[in-house]
CSV table of C-alpha atoms in Angstrom, one decimal:
chain,number,residue,atom,x,y,z
A,267,MET,CA,187.3,154.2,41.7
A,268,GLN,CA,185.3,151.6,39.9
A,269,VAL,CA,183.9,148.1,40.6
A,270,SER,CA,186.6,145.5,40.0
A,271,HIS,CA,184.4,142.7,38.5
A,272,THR,CA,181.7,142.5,35.9
A,273,PRO,CA,178.1,142.5,37.0
A,274,ALA,CA,177.8,138.8,36.2
A,275,ALA,CA,180.7,138.0,38.5
A,276,VAL,CA,179.3,139.7,41.6
A,277,SER,CA,176.6,138.4,43.9
A,278,ALA,CA,175.4,139.1,47.4
A,279,ALA,CA,173.7,137.2,50.2
A,280,PHE,CA,172.6,138.2,53.7
A,281,ASP,CA,173.6,134.9,55.3
A,282,ASP,CA,176.6,135.3,57.7
A,283,PRO,CA,175.6,134.9,61.3
A,284,ASN,CA,179.0,136.0,62.6
A,285,LEU,CA,179.1,139.6,61.3
A,286,VAL,CA,178.1,142.8,63.0
A,287,ALA,CA,177.8,146.1,61.3
A,288,LEU,CA,178.2,148.1,64.6
A,289,ALA,CA,181.2,146.8,66.4
A,290,GLY,CA,181.8,150.2,67.9
A,291,LEU,CA,178.7,149.7,70.1
A,292,VAL,CA,180.7,147.3,72.1
A,293,PRO,CA,183.0,149.8,73.8
A,294,VAL,CA,180.3,152.5,73.7
A,295,MET,CA,177.8,150.5,75.6
A,296,ARG,CA,180.5,149.1,77.9
A,297,LEU,CA,181.3,152.7,78.8
A,298,ALA,CA,177.6,153.3,79.5
A,299,GLU,CA,177.6,150.2,81.8
A,300,ARG,CA,180.8,151.4,83.6
A,301,CYS,CA,179.0,154.7,84.3
A,302,GLY,CA,176.1,152.9,85.8
A,303,LEU,CA,173.3,153.5,83.2
A,304,SER,CA,171.4,150.3,83.9
A,305,GLY,CA,171.7,150.6,87.6
A,306,LEU,CA,170.4,154.2,87.5
A,307,VAL,CA,167.4,153.2,85.4
A,308,THR,CA,166.6,150.3,87.8
A,309,GLN,CA,166.9,152.6,90.8
A,310,LYS,CA,165.0,155.6,89.4
A,311,VAL,CA,162.5,154.6,86.7
A,312,LYS,CA,159.4,152.8,88.1
A,313,LEU,CA,156.7,152.4,85.5
A,314,THR,CA,154.0,151.2,87.9
A,315,GLY,CA,150.4,150.8,87.1
A,316,THR,CA,150.9,149.4,83.6
A,317,THR,CA,148.9,146.3,82.7
A,318,ASN,CA,150.8,145.3,79.6
A,319,GLY,CA,154.2,144.6,81.2
A,320,ALA,CA,155.7,147.8,79.8
A,321,GLY,CA,157.5,148.6,83.0
A,322,ALA,CA,159.4,145.3,83.2
A,323,ALA,CA,163.2,145.4,82.6
A,324,ALA,CA,163.2,149.1,82.1
A,325,ASP,CA,167.1,149.1,82.2
A,326,ALA,CA,167.3,146.7,79.2
A,327,LYS,CA,164.8,148.8,77.3
A,328,VAL,CA,166.5,152.1,78.0
A,329,SER,CA,169.9,150.6,77.0
A,330,SER,CA,168.4,149.3,73.8
A,331,ILE,CA,167.0,152.7,72.8
A,332,VAL,CA,170.3,154.4,73.7
A,333,ALA,CA,172.3,151.9,71.7
A,334,GLY,CA,170.0,152.3,68.7
A,335,MET,CA,170.3,156.1,68.9
A,336,ALA,CA,174.0,155.8,69.1
A,337,ALA,CA,173.9,153.8,66.0
A,338,GLY,CA,171.9,156.4,64.2
A,339,ALA,CA,168.2,155.4,64.7
A,340,ASP,CA,165.8,158.3,64.4
A,341,SER,CA,162.6,156.4,64.8
A,342,ILE,CA,161.2,153.5,66.8
A,343,ASP,CA,161.2,151.2,63.8
A,344,ASP,CA,164.9,152.1,63.1
A,345,LEU,CA,165.8,150.4,66.4
A,346,ARG,CA,165.7,147.1,64.4
A,347,ILE,CA,169.3,147.9,63.5
A,348,LEU,CA,170.3,146.2,66.7
A,349,ARG,CA,168.8,142.8,65.7
A,350,HIS,CA,171.2,141.6,63.0
A,351,GLY,CA,174.0,139.1,62.5
A,352,ALA,CA,176.0,138.3,65.7
A,353,MET,CA,174.6,141.2,67.8
A,354,ARG,CA,173.1,138.7,70.2
A,355,SER,CA,176.5,137.2,70.7
A,356,VAL,CA,178.0,140.4,72.0
A,357,PHE,CA,174.8,141.9,73.7
A,358,THR,CA,172.1,140.5,75.8
A,359,GLY,CA,168.7,142.1,76.5
A,360,ILE,CA,168.1,143.5,73.1
A,361,ARG,CA,164.4,144.4,72.8
A,362,ALA,CA,162.2,144.5,69.7
A,363,PRO,CA,161.0,147.9,68.4
A,364,SER,CA,157.4,147.0,69.2
A,365,THR,CA,158.3,146.4,72.8
A,366,LEU,CA,160.3,149.6,73.0
A,367,GLY,CA,157.4,151.6,71.5
A,368,THR,CA,155.0,150.2,74.1
A,369,PHE,CA,157.6,151.1,76.8
A,370,LEU,CA,157.8,154.7,75.6
A,371,ARG,CA,154.0,155.1,75.3
A,372,SER,CA,153.6,154.0,79.0
A,373,PHE,CA,155.4,157.1,80.2
A,374,THR,CA,153.6,159.8,82.1
A,375,HIS,CA,154.9,163.2,83.2
A,376,GLY,CA,156.1,161.7,86.5
A,377,HIS,CA,158.0,158.9,84.7
A,378,ALA,CA,159.6,161.5,82.4
A,379,LEU,CA,160.9,163.3,85.5
A,380,GLN,CA,162.4,160.0,86.7
A,381,LEU,CA,164.2,159.7,83.4
A,382,HIS,CA,165.5,163.2,83.9
A,383,ALA,CA,167.0,162.2,87.2
A,384,VAL,CA,168.8,159.3,85.4
A,385,HIS,CA,170.1,161.7,82.8
A,386,ARG,CA,171.6,164.1,85.3
A,387,ARG,CA,173.3,161.4,87.3
A,388,PHE,CA,174.5,159.6,84.2
A,389,LEU,CA,176.1,162.8,83.0
A,390,GLY,CA,177.9,163.2,86.3
A,391,GLN,CA,179.3,159.7,86.0
A,392,LEU,CA,180.4,160.2,82.4
A,393,ALA,CA,182.2,163.4,83.5
A,394,ALA,CA,183.9,161.5,86.3
A,395,HIS,CA,185.1,158.6,84.1
A,396,THR,CA,186.1,160.5,80.9
A,397,PRO,CA,187.8,163.9,80.1
A,398,LEU,CA,184.4,165.1,79.0
A,399,LEU,CA,184.6,168.7,80.4
A,400,PRO,CA,188.3,169.7,80.8
A,401,GLY,CA,188.7,172.8,82.9
A,402,SER,CA,185.3,172.5,84.5
A,403,GLY,CA,186.8,173.1,87.9
A,404,GLU,CA,187.8,176.6,86.8
A,405,LYS,CA,185.1,177.9,84.4
A,406,ALA,CA,182.0,176.5,82.7
A,407,PHE,CA,179.3,178.0,80.6
A,408,ILE,CA,175.6,176.9,80.9
A,409,ASP,CA,173.7,177.8,77.7
A,410,VAL,CA,169.9,177.8,77.6
A,411,ASP,CA,168.0,177.9,74.3
A,412,SER,CA,164.9,176.5,72.7
A,413,THR,CA,164.0,175.1,69.3
A,414,HIS,CA,161.0,174.2,67.3
A,415,LYS,CA,160.6,170.7,65.7
A,416,ARG,CA,158.1,170.6,62.9
A,417,VAL,CA,155.8,167.6,63.1
A,418,TYR,CA,153.1,166.3,60.8
A,419,GLY,CA,149.7,164.9,61.5
A,420,ARG,CA,147.0,166.4,63.7
A,421,ALA,CA,147.0,163.4,66.1
A,422,LYS,CA,150.4,164.2,67.6
A,423,GLN,CA,149.8,165.5,71.1
A,424,GLY,CA,151.1,168.9,72.0
A,425,ALA,CA,151.7,169.9,68.3
A,426,GLU,CA,150.5,173.4,67.8
A,427,TYR,CA,150.9,176.4,65.6
A,428,GLY,CA,153.3,178.6,67.4
A,429,ARG,CA,156.2,180.9,66.2
A,430,PHE,CA,156.0,179.7,62.6
A,431,LYS,CA,152.8,180.6,60.7
A,432,GLY,CA,151.0,177.5,59.4
A,433,ILE,CA,153.6,175.1,60.8
A,434,ARG,CA,152.7,172.7,63.6
A,435,THR,CA,155.6,172.2,66.0
A,436,LEU,CA,156.7,170.8,69.4
A,437,HIS,CA,159.0,173.1,71.3
A,438,PRO,CA,161.9,171.5,73.1
A,439,LEU,CA,163.9,173.5,75.6
A,440,LEU,CA,167.5,172.5,76.4
A,441,ALA,CA,170.5,173.6,78.4
A,442,THR,CA,174.1,172.7,77.6
A,443,ILE,CA,177.4,172.8,79.5
A,444,CYS,CA,180.7,173.6,78.0
A,445,THR,CA,184.1,174.9,79.0
A,446,PRO,CA,186.5,177.2,77.1
A,447,THR,CA,188.2,174.0,75.7
A,448,SER,CA,185.4,171.5,75.3
A,449,ARG,CA,182.4,170.8,73.1
A,450,PRO,CA,179.0,171.2,74.9
A,451,VAL,CA,177.1,168.4,76.6
A,452,ILE,CA,173.5,168.4,77.5
A,453,ALA,CA,172.6,169.4,81.1
A,454,THR,CA,168.8,169.0,80.9
A,455,VAL,CA,165.9,169.0,78.4
A,456,ARG,CA,162.2,169.6,78.4
A,457,MET,CA,159.5,168.9,75.9
A,458,ARG,CA,156.8,171.6,75.6
A,459,ARG,CA,153.7,172.3,73.5
A,460,GLY,CA,154.3,174.1,70.2
A,461,LYS,CA,153.1,177.5,71.4
A,462,ALA,CA,154.6,177.5,74.8
A,463,ALA,CA,156.5,180.7,75.6
A,464,ASP,CA,160.3,180.3,75.7
A,465,SER,CA,160.5,181.7,79.2
A,466,ARG,CA,157.7,179.5,80.6
A,467,GLY,CA,159.2,177.7,83.6
A,468,ALA,CA,162.6,179.1,82.8
A,469,PRO,CA,163.7,179.9,86.5
A,470,LYS,CA,163.1,176.3,87.5
A,471,PHE,CA,164.7,175.0,84.4
A,472,VAL,CA,167.8,177.2,84.9
A,473,SER,CA,168.1,176.1,88.5
A,474,GLU,CA,168.1,172.4,87.4
A,475,ALA,CA,170.7,173.1,84.7
A,476,LEU,CA,173.0,174.9,87.2
A,477,ALA,CA,172.7,172.0,89.7
A,478,THR,CA,173.4,169.5,87.0
A,479,ALA,CA,176.6,171.4,86.1
A,480,VAL,CA,177.8,171.0,89.7
A,481,GLU,CA,177.1,167.2,89.6
A,482,ALA,CA,179.2,167.1,86.3
A,483,GLY,CA,182.2,168.6,88.2
A,484,CYS,CA,181.7,172.3,87.3
A,485,THR,CA,182.9,173.6,90.7
A,486,GLY,CA,184.5,176.8,89.5
A,487,THR,CA,182.9,179.8,88.0
A,488,ARG,CA,179.6,179.0,86.3
A,489,ILE,CA,178.1,181.5,83.8
A,490,LEU,CA,174.6,181.1,82.5
A,491,ARG,CA,174.2,182.4,78.9
A,492,ALA,CA,170.9,183.0,77.2
A,493,ASP,CA,169.1,185.1,74.6
A,494,SER,CA,166.6,187.8,75.2
A,495,GLN,CA,163.7,185.4,75.7
A,496,PHE,CA,165.2,184.6,79.1
A,497,TYR,CA,165.9,188.1,80.2
A,498,ASN,CA,163.7,188.3,83.3
A,499,ALA,CA,164.1,188.7,87.0
A,500,GLY,CA,163.2,185.1,87.8
A,501,VAL,CA,166.1,183.7,85.7
A,502,ILE,CA,168.6,186.1,87.2
A,503,ALA,CA,167.3,185.3,90.7
A,504,ALA,CA,167.8,181.6,90.0
A,505,CYS,CA,171.4,182.3,89.1
A,506,ARG,CA,172.0,184.3,92.2
A,507,ARG,CA,170.5,181.5,94.4
A,508,ALA,CA,172.8,178.9,92.8
A,509,GLY,CA,175.9,181.0,93.2
A,510,ALA,CA,176.3,181.4,89.4
A,511,ARG,CA,176.9,184.4,87.2
A,512,PHE,CA,174.8,185.4,84.2
A,513,SER,CA,175.2,186.8,80.7
A,514,ILE,CA,171.8,187.4,79.0
A,515,THR,CA,170.9,189.3,75.9
A,516,THR,CA,168.4,192.1,76.8
A,517,GLY,CA,166.8,193.2,73.6
A,518,MET,CA,166.0,196.8,72.9
A,519,ASN,CA,163.4,198.0,75.4
A,520,PRO,CA,163.0,201.8,76.0
A,521,SER,CA,165.3,201.8,79.1
A,522,ILE,CA,168.1,200.0,77.2
A,523,LYS,CA,167.7,202.4,74.3
A,524,ARG,CA,168.1,205.4,76.7
A,525,ALA,CA,171.2,203.9,78.3
A,526,ILE,CA,172.8,203.2,74.9
A,527,ALA,CA,172.1,206.7,73.7
A,528,ALA,CA,173.9,208.1,76.7
A,529,ILE,CA,177.2,206.3,75.9
A,530,PRO,CA,179.8,208.9,74.8
A,531,ASP,CA,181.5,208.3,71.4
A,532,GLN,CA,184.9,207.9,72.9
A,533,ALA,CA,183.7,205.0,75.1
A,534,TRP,CA,183.4,202.7,72.0
A,535,GLN,CA,186.3,200.3,71.4
A,536,GLN,CA,186.9,198.3,68.3
A,537,ILE,CA,186.8,194.5,68.4
A,538,THR,CA,188.2,191.9,66.1
A,539,TYR,CA,185.1,190.6,64.4
A,540,PRO,CA,184.9,187.5,62.1
A,541,THR,CA,184.5,189.8,59.1
A,542,ALA,CA,187.5,192.0,60.0
A,543,VAL,CA,190.1,192.6,57.2
A,544,PRO,CA,193.7,193.9,57.4
A,545,ASP,CA,194.3,197.5,56.5
A,546,PRO,CA,196.5,197.5,53.4
A,547,GLU,CA,198.8,200.3,54.8
A,548,THR,CA,199.0,199.6,58.5
A,549,GLY,CA,198.2,195.9,58.6
A,550,GLU,CA,195.8,196.5,61.5
A,551,LEU,CA,192.5,194.7,61.5
A,552,VAL,CA,189.6,196.9,60.4
A,553,SER,CA,186.3,196.0,61.8
A,554,ASP,CA,182.8,197.5,61.7
A,555,ALA,CA,182.1,196.2,65.2
A,556,GLU,CA,182.6,198.1,68.4
A,557,VAL,CA,181.9,197.5,72.1
A,558,ALA,CA,181.1,199.8,75.0
A,559,GLU,CA,180.1,199.2,78.6
A,560,ILE,CA,177.8,200.8,81.2
A,561,PRO,CA,179.3,199.6,84.5
A,562,ALA,CA,176.2,199.9,86.6
A,563,TYR,CA,172.9,199.5,84.9
A,564,THR,CA,169.8,198.7,87.0
A,565,ALA,CA,167.5,196.2,85.3
A,566,PHE,CA,163.8,195.7,86.2
A,567,ALA,CA,163.6,199.1,87.7
A,568,SER,CA,159.8,199.0,87.7
A,569,ARG,CA,159.7,195.9,89.8
A,570,THR,CA,160.0,195.6,93.6
A,571,LYS,CA,163.3,196.6,95.2
A,572,ALA,CA,164.2,193.0,95.9
A,573,GLU,CA,163.8,192.1,92.2
A,574,ARG,CA,166.0,194.9,90.8
A,575,VAL,CA,169.4,193.9,89.7
A,576,THR,CA,172.4,196.2,89.1
A,577,ALA,CA,175.2,194.8,86.9
A,578,ARG,CA,177.1,195.5,83.7
A,579,LEU,CA,175.4,196.4,80.4
A,580,ILE,CA,177.8,195.6,77.6
A,581,VAL,CA,176.8,196.7,74.1
A,582,ARG,CA,178.1,195.6,70.8
A,583,ARG,CA,177.3,197.6,67.7
A,584,VAL,CA,177.8,196.8,64.1
A,585,ARG,CA,177.2,198.9,60.9
A,586,ASP,CA,173.7,198.4,59.5
A,587,LEU,CA,174.5,197.8,55.9
A,588,ALA,CA,170.9,197.7,55.0
A,589,LYS,CA,170.6,201.4,55.8
A,590,PRO,CA,173.7,203.1,54.2
A,591,ALA,CA,173.9,206.8,55.0
A,592,VAL,CA,175.7,208.0,51.9
A,593,VAL,CA,175.3,211.4,50.2
A,594,GLY,CA,177.0,212.0,46.9
A,595,GLU,CA,180.8,212.1,47.1
A,596,GLN,CA,180.8,213.1,50.8
A,597,GLY,CA,180.6,209.5,51.9
A,598,GLU,CA,179.0,208.5,55.1
A,599,LEU,CA,177.7,211.4,57.2
A,600,PHE,CA,175.8,209.6,60.0
A,601,PRO,CA,176.7,205.9,60.4
A,602,VAL,CA,173.7,203.7,61.2
A,603,TRP,CA,174.3,201.1,63.8
A,604,ARG,CA,172.6,197.9,65.0
A,605,HIS,CA,173.0,197.4,68.8
A,606,HIS,CA,173.3,194.1,70.6
A,607,PRO,CA,173.2,194.6,74.4
A,608,PHE,CA,173.6,192.0,77.1
A,609,PHE,CA,173.3,192.2,80.8
A,610,THR,CA,176.0,190.4,82.8
A,611,ASP,CA,177.9,190.1,86.1
A,612,ASN,CA,180.8,188.3,84.4
A,613,PRO,CA,183.9,189.7,86.0
A,614,ALA,CA,186.0,189.4,82.9
A,615,GLU,CA,187.2,192.5,81.1
A,616,THR,CA,184.8,194.0,78.6
A,617,LEU,CA,186.1,192.5,75.3
A,618,GLN,CA,186.6,189.1,76.8
A,619,ALA,CA,183.1,189.2,78.4
A,620,GLU,CA,181.6,190.2,75.0
A,621,ARG,CA,183.5,187.4,73.2
A,622,GLU,CA,182.4,184.8,75.8
A,623,HIS,CA,178.8,185.9,75.5
A,624,ARG,CA,178.9,185.7,71.7
A,625,HIS,CA,180.1,182.1,72.0
A,626,HIS,CA,176.6,181.3,73.3
A,627,ALA,CA,175.9,180.4,69.7
A,628,VAL,CA,177.6,177.1,70.3
A,629,VAL,CA,174.3,175.7,71.6
A,630,GLU,CA,173.0,175.9,68.1
A,631,GLN,CA,175.5,173.2,67.1
A,632,VAL,CA,173.8,170.9,69.6
A,633,ILE,CA,170.3,171.8,68.2
A,634,ALA,CA,171.6,171.1,64.6
A,635,ASP,CA,173.1,167.8,65.8
A,636,SER,CA,169.8,166.7,67.3
A,637,LYS,CA,167.8,167.4,64.1
A,638,ALA,CA,170.4,165.4,62.1
A,639,SER,CA,170.1,162.4,64.4
A,640,ALA,CA,167.5,161.1,66.8
A,641,LEU,CA,165.3,164.2,66.7
A,642,ALA,CA,165.0,164.1,62.9
A,643,HIS,CA,161.6,162.7,63.9
A,644,LEU,CA,159.6,162.7,67.1
A,645,PRO,CA,158.3,159.2,66.6
A,646,SER,CA,155.1,158.9,68.7
A,647,GLY,CA,151.7,160.5,68.7
A,648,ASN,CA,152.0,160.4,72.5
A,649,PHE,CA,153.4,163.6,74.1
A,650,HIS,CA,155.1,161.9,77.0
A,651,ALA,CA,156.6,159.2,74.8
A,652,ASN,CA,158.2,162.0,72.7
A,653,ALA,CA,159.4,163.7,76.0
A,654,ALA,CA,161.1,160.4,77.0
A,655,TRP,CA,162.6,160.1,73.5
A,656,LEU,CA,164.0,163.6,73.9
A,657,THR,CA,165.6,162.7,77.2
A,658,LEU,CA,167.0,159.5,75.9
A,659,TRP,CA,168.5,161.4,72.9
A,660,ALA,CA,170.2,163.7,75.4
A,661,MET,CA,171.7,160.7,77.3
A,662,THR,CA,172.9,159.3,74.0
A,663,TYR,CA,174.4,162.6,72.9
A,664,ASN,CA,176.4,162.8,76.1
A,665,LEU,CA,177.5,159.2,75.8
A,666,LEU,CA,178.8,159.8,72.3
A,667,ARG,CA,180.6,163.0,73.4
A,668,ALA,CA,182.3,160.9,76.2
A,669,THR,CA,183.2,158.3,73.7
A,670,GLY,CA,184.9,160.8,71.5
A,671,ALA,CA,186.7,162.4,74.4
A,672,GLN,CA,188.1,159.0,75.3
A,673,ALA,CA,189.1,158.1,71.8
A,674,SER,CA,191.2,161.0,70.6
A,675,ALA,CA,191.7,164.8,70.7
A,676,PHE,CA,190.1,165.0,67.3
A,677,HIS,CA,187.0,163.0,68.2
A,678,ALA,CA,186.6,165.0,71.5
A,679,LYS,CA,185.5,168.0,69.4
A,680,ALA,CA,184.0,166.1,66.4
A,681,ALA,CA,180.3,166.1,65.7
A,682,THR,CA,178.4,163.0,66.8
A,683,ALA,CA,177.7,162.1,63.2
A,684,THR,CA,181.5,161.9,62.7
A,685,ILE,CA,181.9,159.8,65.9
A,686,ARG,CA,179.3,157.4,64.6
A,687,THR,CA,181.0,157.1,61.2
A,688,HIS,CA,184.5,156.7,62.6
A,689,LEU,CA,184.0,154.7,65.8
A,690,VAL,CA,180.5,153.1,65.9
A,691,HIS,CA,179.8,152.0,62.3
A,692,VAL,CA,182.8,149.6,62.2
A,693,PRO,CA,182.0,146.2,60.8
A,694,ALA,CA,183.5,143.1,62.5
A,695,ARG,CA,183.5,139.4,62.3
A,696,ILE,CA,182.9,137.5,65.5
A,697,ALA,CA,185.3,134.6,66.3
A,698,ARG,CA,184.7,132.3,69.4
A,699,SER,CA,187.4,130.4,71.1
A,700,ALA,CA,187.7,129.0,74.7
A,701,ARG,CA,184.6,131.0,75.8
A,702,ARG,CA,186.1,134.2,74.5
A,703,ILE,CA,184.9,136.4,71.7
A,704,THR,CA,187.3,138.2,69.4
A,705,LEU,CA,186.2,141.1,67.1
A,706,HIS,CA,188.0,141.0,63.8
A,707,LEU,CA,187.8,144.5,62.4
A,708,PRO,CA,188.8,145.8,58.9
A,709,HIS,CA,192.5,146.0,58.2
A,710,ASN,CA,193.7,149.5,57.7
A,711,TRP,CA,190.6,151.1,59.2
A,712,PRO,CA,191.4,154.9,59.0
A,713,TRP,CA,190.5,155.5,62.6
A,714,GLN,CA,192.0,152.4,64.0
A,715,HIS,CA,194.2,154.2,66.6
A,716,ALA,CA,191.3,156.2,68.0
A,717,TRP,CA,189.2,153.0,68.3
A,718,THR,CA,192.0,151.1,70.0
A,719,ASN,CA,192.4,154.0,72.4
A,720,LEU,CA,188.7,153.7,73.3
A,721,PHE,CA,188.4,149.9,73.6
A,722,PRO,CA,190.8,149.1,76.4
A,723,THR,CA,189.6,152.0,78.5
A,724,ALA,CA,185.9,151.3,78.1
A,725,HIS,CA,186.1,147.5,77.8
A,726,GLY,CA,189.0,146.7,80.1
A,727,PRO,CA,188.9,145.7,83.8
A,728,ALA,CA,187.1,148.1,86.1
A,729,GLY,CA,189.3,150.6,87.8
């Protein structure tokens, strides 16, 4: 492909007041309105005590930030993307970036908790209005994980040297919800200091995530999945109180090592692993991964009787290729294994339970998505402003997931960057006639059918 005209025959001017670059925000923000975003903010978020008017019109400010994030803004200054062309013809209440920055810096810890309440209820409404979590009435997985976000500058509150030597970070904690047939959505988030332990406050955080899952329609079996940082009696007790099951990586403590060493060789069964290859003679898949189960393992045996838990210990082992045990032509005498145990009361059969636990890695997709979008930067030096920014990103992420679920089967599982490219970043020309507005979109837009599936549902008459 090449430019069709000579340089002298091409010119450009930013002078058309009837164009918008983000026509997809019209159905996206209409969906947010139908799910009650503005009303929830008005009801829950009360920024009292501010002397600069920062607490006024909180609903318009939250909607502006969510719309900017949906369009791809990853800093406060980027929210200027909403103030161009005919955007004021299709939206009202757009606030300037400086106003939105003042609003975020007015947050305290209590105000952040108010925003969390909006997030939880907004997710419930999205799940009720769109096919966001298909199959949630039968089985849902709640995944808990943390991440570190590198920040720069010593003035950023809460930034500390933590897990990564010489790198200052903030330490967000998040919980996601997914079903066997859906992409994950975000149940709850927390911003923490850079050196905060992963498990700090984990039981309360898990309780909130499990309660949010119920609000989102997860009325069937709920299984909490987490890595070894969350293997403690408090987290499992929180699952039991909520009527949920658990599947948590244990790590290799002495008790676990003794239990694994006692597993007989004949108890190991081979699993189909991603690196499995077909045997050239039999056609069967050959894998270096095997699974065994200890049906009744008692965890936290050194704790009080009330804190001890007896459940299944499932162990996956894979060959440790870094330590090959080969002697001359005799081949491998004593295979060296790496063991990956997890503690669970999942009632599924062993191989299925192991496969479902391994799928916990899906939470990493959400973390990667965050760092490629609104969490590419944590835009403020104020800790609570960044905490509010994190929660607003979670709300935006869920809104885009609901948008994709409403548009097409492909977009229901696409990354949010793809949803933005296909459905949000659609240019349009505004035409006015008889007090009506028509969006004239590009002819032969490749994702026209998905967009037109979304528009009448989100923008049509209320059901």
